[in-house]
Amino acid sequence: MGSLTIHSPTSSRRQFLKTTAAGATLATAAITGLYRPASAQKKAIPLLFPTLPYPENALEPYLSAKTLHIHHDRHHRKYMEETIARVKGTDYENATLEKIIKETYGGITMIETLHLMAVLAWNHDFYWKSMKPKGGGELPPKLKTMILEAFGSVDAFKKEFKEAAMTFGSGWAWLVLDKGKAAVTYTKYHESPLLLNQTPLLTTDTWEHAYYLDYQDRKGDYADAFLNNLANWSFAEKNLSAAAPAAPSTTAPAPVKKSEKKK
Ligand code: MN
């Protein structure tokens, strides 16, 4: 379960630096990396507001075109434009969202806002890719193997994911790779699994703006539709395959002794 602390704007740098050694390193990197003259910057690779990977009406009837239009063209656009505006003239102008997210996590007010905007921009891009028209259905083989190892059955995984997606309040339910094992997590507001050394495989947005026009208070029905009709398991499989070669074998968990579970 994610439990990141986003330091309040009143936290002083000194307080933050005392908080964690890792955090202090990130904060120091963020301070020294910011506000260099434009002439010192590398060739620009500008951050862009990404288009949806499918038409706005492609996920109907499970998510309406109206929901996708407002969610993508207003909410997501705002997070991306706020991010772009805040990195203008800094070393982060050419950085990836991942780099911005990792280096701006800290207790400095100015960077904190950039951090949360960058996380929301990244999460939304990942969310659109986590769905597809005619999604759901059978899990690809590698993903299915990981799910069975971690949860025992696909239904058990779905039950846990649905419970995470129904967590009260605004957040994100995730299928992640954590220490070489598939896991379900939940992050609040603008928290990122990238800061928890987890590899995101799939996510669903559980802020009200993601589902309210179509489902109102039926958040569980939205979670069911995501899992059974929208989830892009191929995207999760692709993320799993990309992460697997880099997984450190020294921290991999011991193989599950299936014989112990059988009677
Ligand atoms: Mn959203």
XYZ file of C-alpha atoms and ligand atoms in Angstrom:
264
model
C 0.000 0.000 0.000
C 1.442 3.356 -0.954
C 1.937 5.777 1.862
C 4.063 8.537 0.451
C 4.260 11.761 2.352
C 4.035 14.890 0.293
C 5.630 17.506 2.458
C 3.523 20.536 3.181
C 4.472 23.891 1.674
C 5.440 25.074 5.149
C 8.142 22.413 5.526
C 11.484 24.137 5.482
C 14.316 22.746 3.448
C 16.193 21.994 6.643
C 13.290 19.956 8.015
C 13.026 18.060 4.793
C 16.723 17.322 4.545
C 16.549 15.791 8.005
C 13.621 13.591 7.013
C 15.303 10.974 4.886
C 18.722 10.556 3.367
C 17.241 9.518 0.034
C 14.890 12.451 0.026
C 17.727 14.795 0.861
C 19.687 13.602 -2.142
C 16.726 14.185 -4.414
C 16.045 17.601 -2.937
C 19.668 18.649 -3.329
C 19.703 17.454 -6.920
C 16.543 19.404 -7.578
C 17.973 22.600 -6.096
C 21.241 22.459 -7.969
C 19.557 21.380 -11.194
C 17.122 24.248 -11.445
C 17.288 27.685 -13.000
C 20.407 27.525 -15.077
C 20.588 29.963 -17.969
C 18.774 28.859 -21.101
C 22.067 28.902 -23.014
C 23.384 26.084 -20.818
C 20.576 23.747 -21.762
C 20.876 20.768 -24.020
C 18.978 20.435 -27.247
C 15.293 20.779 -26.452
C 13.054 17.718 -26.396
C 9.894 19.485 -25.325
C 7.250 17.890 -23.159
C 4.017 17.553 -25.099
C 0.395 16.956 -24.202
C -0.186 13.436 -25.565
C -3.187 12.573 -27.694
C -5.503 9.773 -26.638
C -4.448 6.388 -28.057
C -8.028 5.956 -29.421
C -10.994 8.178 -30.369
C -12.942 9.750 -27.499
C -15.952 7.509 -28.159
C -13.918 4.295 -28.485
C -14.558 3.097 -24.930
C -18.347 3.406 -25.062
C -20.581 2.202 -23.528
C -18.224 1.670 -20.576
C -16.832 5.206 -20.583
C -18.665 7.883 -22.553
C -17.123 10.240 -25.088
C -18.139 13.100 -22.804
C -16.202 11.608 -19.881
C -13.127 11.031 -22.020
C -13.309 14.491 -23.555
C -13.524 16.280 -20.203
C -11.021 13.960 -18.536
C -8.407 14.061 -21.287
C -8.869 17.449 -22.911
C -9.448 19.409 -19.689
C -8.052 17.554 -16.669
C -5.065 15.832 -18.260
C -4.315 18.855 -20.465
C -4.228 21.105 -17.396
C -1.749 18.846 -15.551
C 0.506 18.696 -18.604
C 0.326 22.412 -19.357
C 1.023 23.259 -15.701
C 4.043 20.966 -15.838
C 5.306 22.520 -19.071
C 4.819 26.050 -17.730
C 6.758 25.227 -14.567
C 9.780 23.674 -16.280
C 10.128 26.520 -18.786
C 13.576 28.061 -18.474
C 14.861 25.305 -16.155
C 16.996 22.236 -16.738
C 13.801 20.204 -16.619
C 12.548 21.764 -19.838
C 14.121 18.857 -21.735
C 13.563 16.202 -19.090
C 11.184 13.282 -19.126
C 8.242 13.257 -16.741
C 9.869 10.311 -14.965
C 13.014 12.340 -14.249
C 10.976 15.332 -13.083
C 8.855 13.137 -10.811
C 11.870 11.460 -9.206
C 13.955 14.606 -8.737
C 11.292 17.039 -7.555
C 9.945 14.875 -4.764
C 10.674 16.967 -1.733
C 9.661 19.728 0.580
C 10.259 22.828 -1.467
C 7.007 24.584 -2.296
C 7.938 25.650 -5.807
C 9.096 22.164 -6.795
C 6.321 20.406 -4.951
C 3.681 21.858 -7.272
C 5.719 20.856 -10.299
C 6.069 17.401 -8.771
C 2.359 16.814 -8.301
C 1.501 18.172 -11.755
C 4.126 15.909 -13.338
C 2.816 12.861 -11.459
C -0.747 13.566 -12.560
C 0.366 14.100 -16.160
C 2.308 10.813 -16.105
C -0.467 8.868 -14.362
C -3.079 10.002 -16.884
C -0.963 9.086 -19.893
C -0.448 5.662 -18.292
C -4.171 5.360 -17.538
C -5.212 5.969 -21.176
C -2.774 3.293 -22.275
C -4.124 0.939 -19.589
C -7.428 0.799 -21.463
C -8.447 -0.110 -24.972
C -11.654 -0.692 -26.951
C -12.853 -4.267 -26.389
C -10.465 -4.598 -23.461
C -10.593 -7.105 -20.631
C -10.784 -10.774 -21.549
C -8.018 -13.351 -21.314
C -4.708 -12.394 -19.770
C -1.578 -12.832 -21.903
C 0.575 -15.800 -20.799
C 3.426 -14.070 -18.967
C 1.097 -11.740 -17.085
C -1.228 -14.603 -16.216
C 1.647 -16.619 -14.780
C 2.710 -13.671 -12.584
C -0.894 -13.095 -11.451
C -1.408 -16.769 -10.580
C 1.863 -16.873 -8.629
C 0.960 -13.778 -6.641
C -2.792 -14.129 -6.144
C -3.592 -17.798 -6.721
C -6.281 -17.042 -9.316
C -7.290 -14.322 -11.771
C -10.528 -13.828 -9.838
C -8.611 -13.292 -6.597
C -6.468 -10.682 -8.326
C -9.541 -8.925 -9.738
C -11.191 -8.925 -6.316
C -8.152 -7.265 -4.756
C -7.814 -4.756 -7.596
C -11.518 -3.872 -7.341
C -11.184 -3.314 -3.594
C -8.231 -0.992 -4.213
C -10.195 0.854 -6.921
C -13.106 1.315 -4.518
C -10.953 2.948 -1.835
C -12.799 5.996 -0.567
C -11.546 9.257 -2.003
C -9.427 10.248 -4.990
C -6.552 8.069 -6.071
C -5.207 5.341 -8.303
C -5.413 1.547 -8.222
C -2.346 -0.150 -9.676
C -1.086 -3.505 -10.789
C 2.645 -3.240 -10.225
C 5.741 -5.350 -10.218
C 7.199 -5.122 -6.714
C 10.437 -6.974 -5.916
C 9.844 -9.246 -8.889
C 6.281 -10.087 -7.903
C 2.910 -8.860 -9.148
C 1.061 -6.765 -6.568
C -1.981 -4.535 -6.266
C -1.421 -1.123 -4.722
C -3.316 2.102 -4.221
C -1.903 5.604 -4.232
C -3.704 8.716 -3.054
C -4.096 11.923 -5.067
C -0.801 12.624 -6.795
C 1.383 9.865 -5.404
C 3.504 7.819 -7.774
C 4.598 4.173 -7.583
C 7.744 5.321 -9.389
C 8.931 6.601 -6.003
C 8.280 3.259 -4.318
C 10.674 1.282 -6.509
C 7.691 -0.404 -8.130
C 7.181 -0.928 -11.843
C 3.660 0.102 -12.847
C 1.988 -2.424 -15.154
C -1.584 -1.074 -15.286
C -3.635 1.604 -13.520
C -7.136 2.938 -13.171
C -7.999 6.471 -12.149
C -10.417 6.476 -9.214
C -10.917 10.220 -8.894
C -14.624 11.055 -9.257
C -14.029 12.922 -12.524
C -12.972 9.595 -14.088
C -16.346 7.896 -13.685
C -19.013 10.139 -12.182
C -20.841 11.141 -15.388
C -21.239 7.477 -16.322
C -21.490 5.703 -12.969
C -22.299 8.350 -10.316
C -21.928 6.608 -6.948
C -21.489 3.123 -8.475
C -17.707 3.087 -8.183
C -17.670 -0.719 -8.022
C -19.404 -0.953 -11.405
C -16.737 1.330 -12.862
C -14.055 -0.953 -11.394
C -15.794 -4.024 -12.886
C -16.057 -2.344 -16.302
C -12.379 -1.451 -16.146
C -11.313 -5.006 -15.322
C -13.693 -6.850 -17.633
C -14.264 -4.515 -20.592
C -11.538 -1.878 -20.702
C -8.266 -3.210 -19.269
C -5.470 -3.392 -21.815
C -3.733 -6.538 -20.602
C -1.379 -6.411 -23.602
C -0.074 -3.085 -22.292
C 0.514 -4.660 -18.870
C 2.245 -7.625 -20.528
C 4.469 -5.248 -22.496
C 5.412 -3.361 -19.322
C 6.098 -6.653 -17.575
C 8.345 -7.860 -20.392
C 10.235 -4.560 -20.416
C 10.797 -4.731 -16.660
C 11.627 -8.412 -16.289
C 15.178 -8.357 -17.742
C 16.090 -5.511 -15.389
C 14.673 -7.172 -12.296
C 17.531 -7.744 -9.828
C 17.808 -11.472 -9.262
C 19.368 -10.941 -5.825
C 16.149 -9.460 -4.451
C 13.780 -11.842 -6.201
C 11.545 -13.719 -3.770
C 12.031 -17.390 -3.179
C 9.954 -19.609 -5.475
C 6.492 -20.368 -4.171
C 6.275 -23.874 -2.856
C 3.011 -24.852 -4.461
C 3.149 -28.288 -2.917
C 2.624 -26.731 0.494
C -0.675 -25.203 -0.553
C -2.108 -28.376 -1.973
C -3.778 -30.953 0.167
Mn -8.068 11.873 -13.709
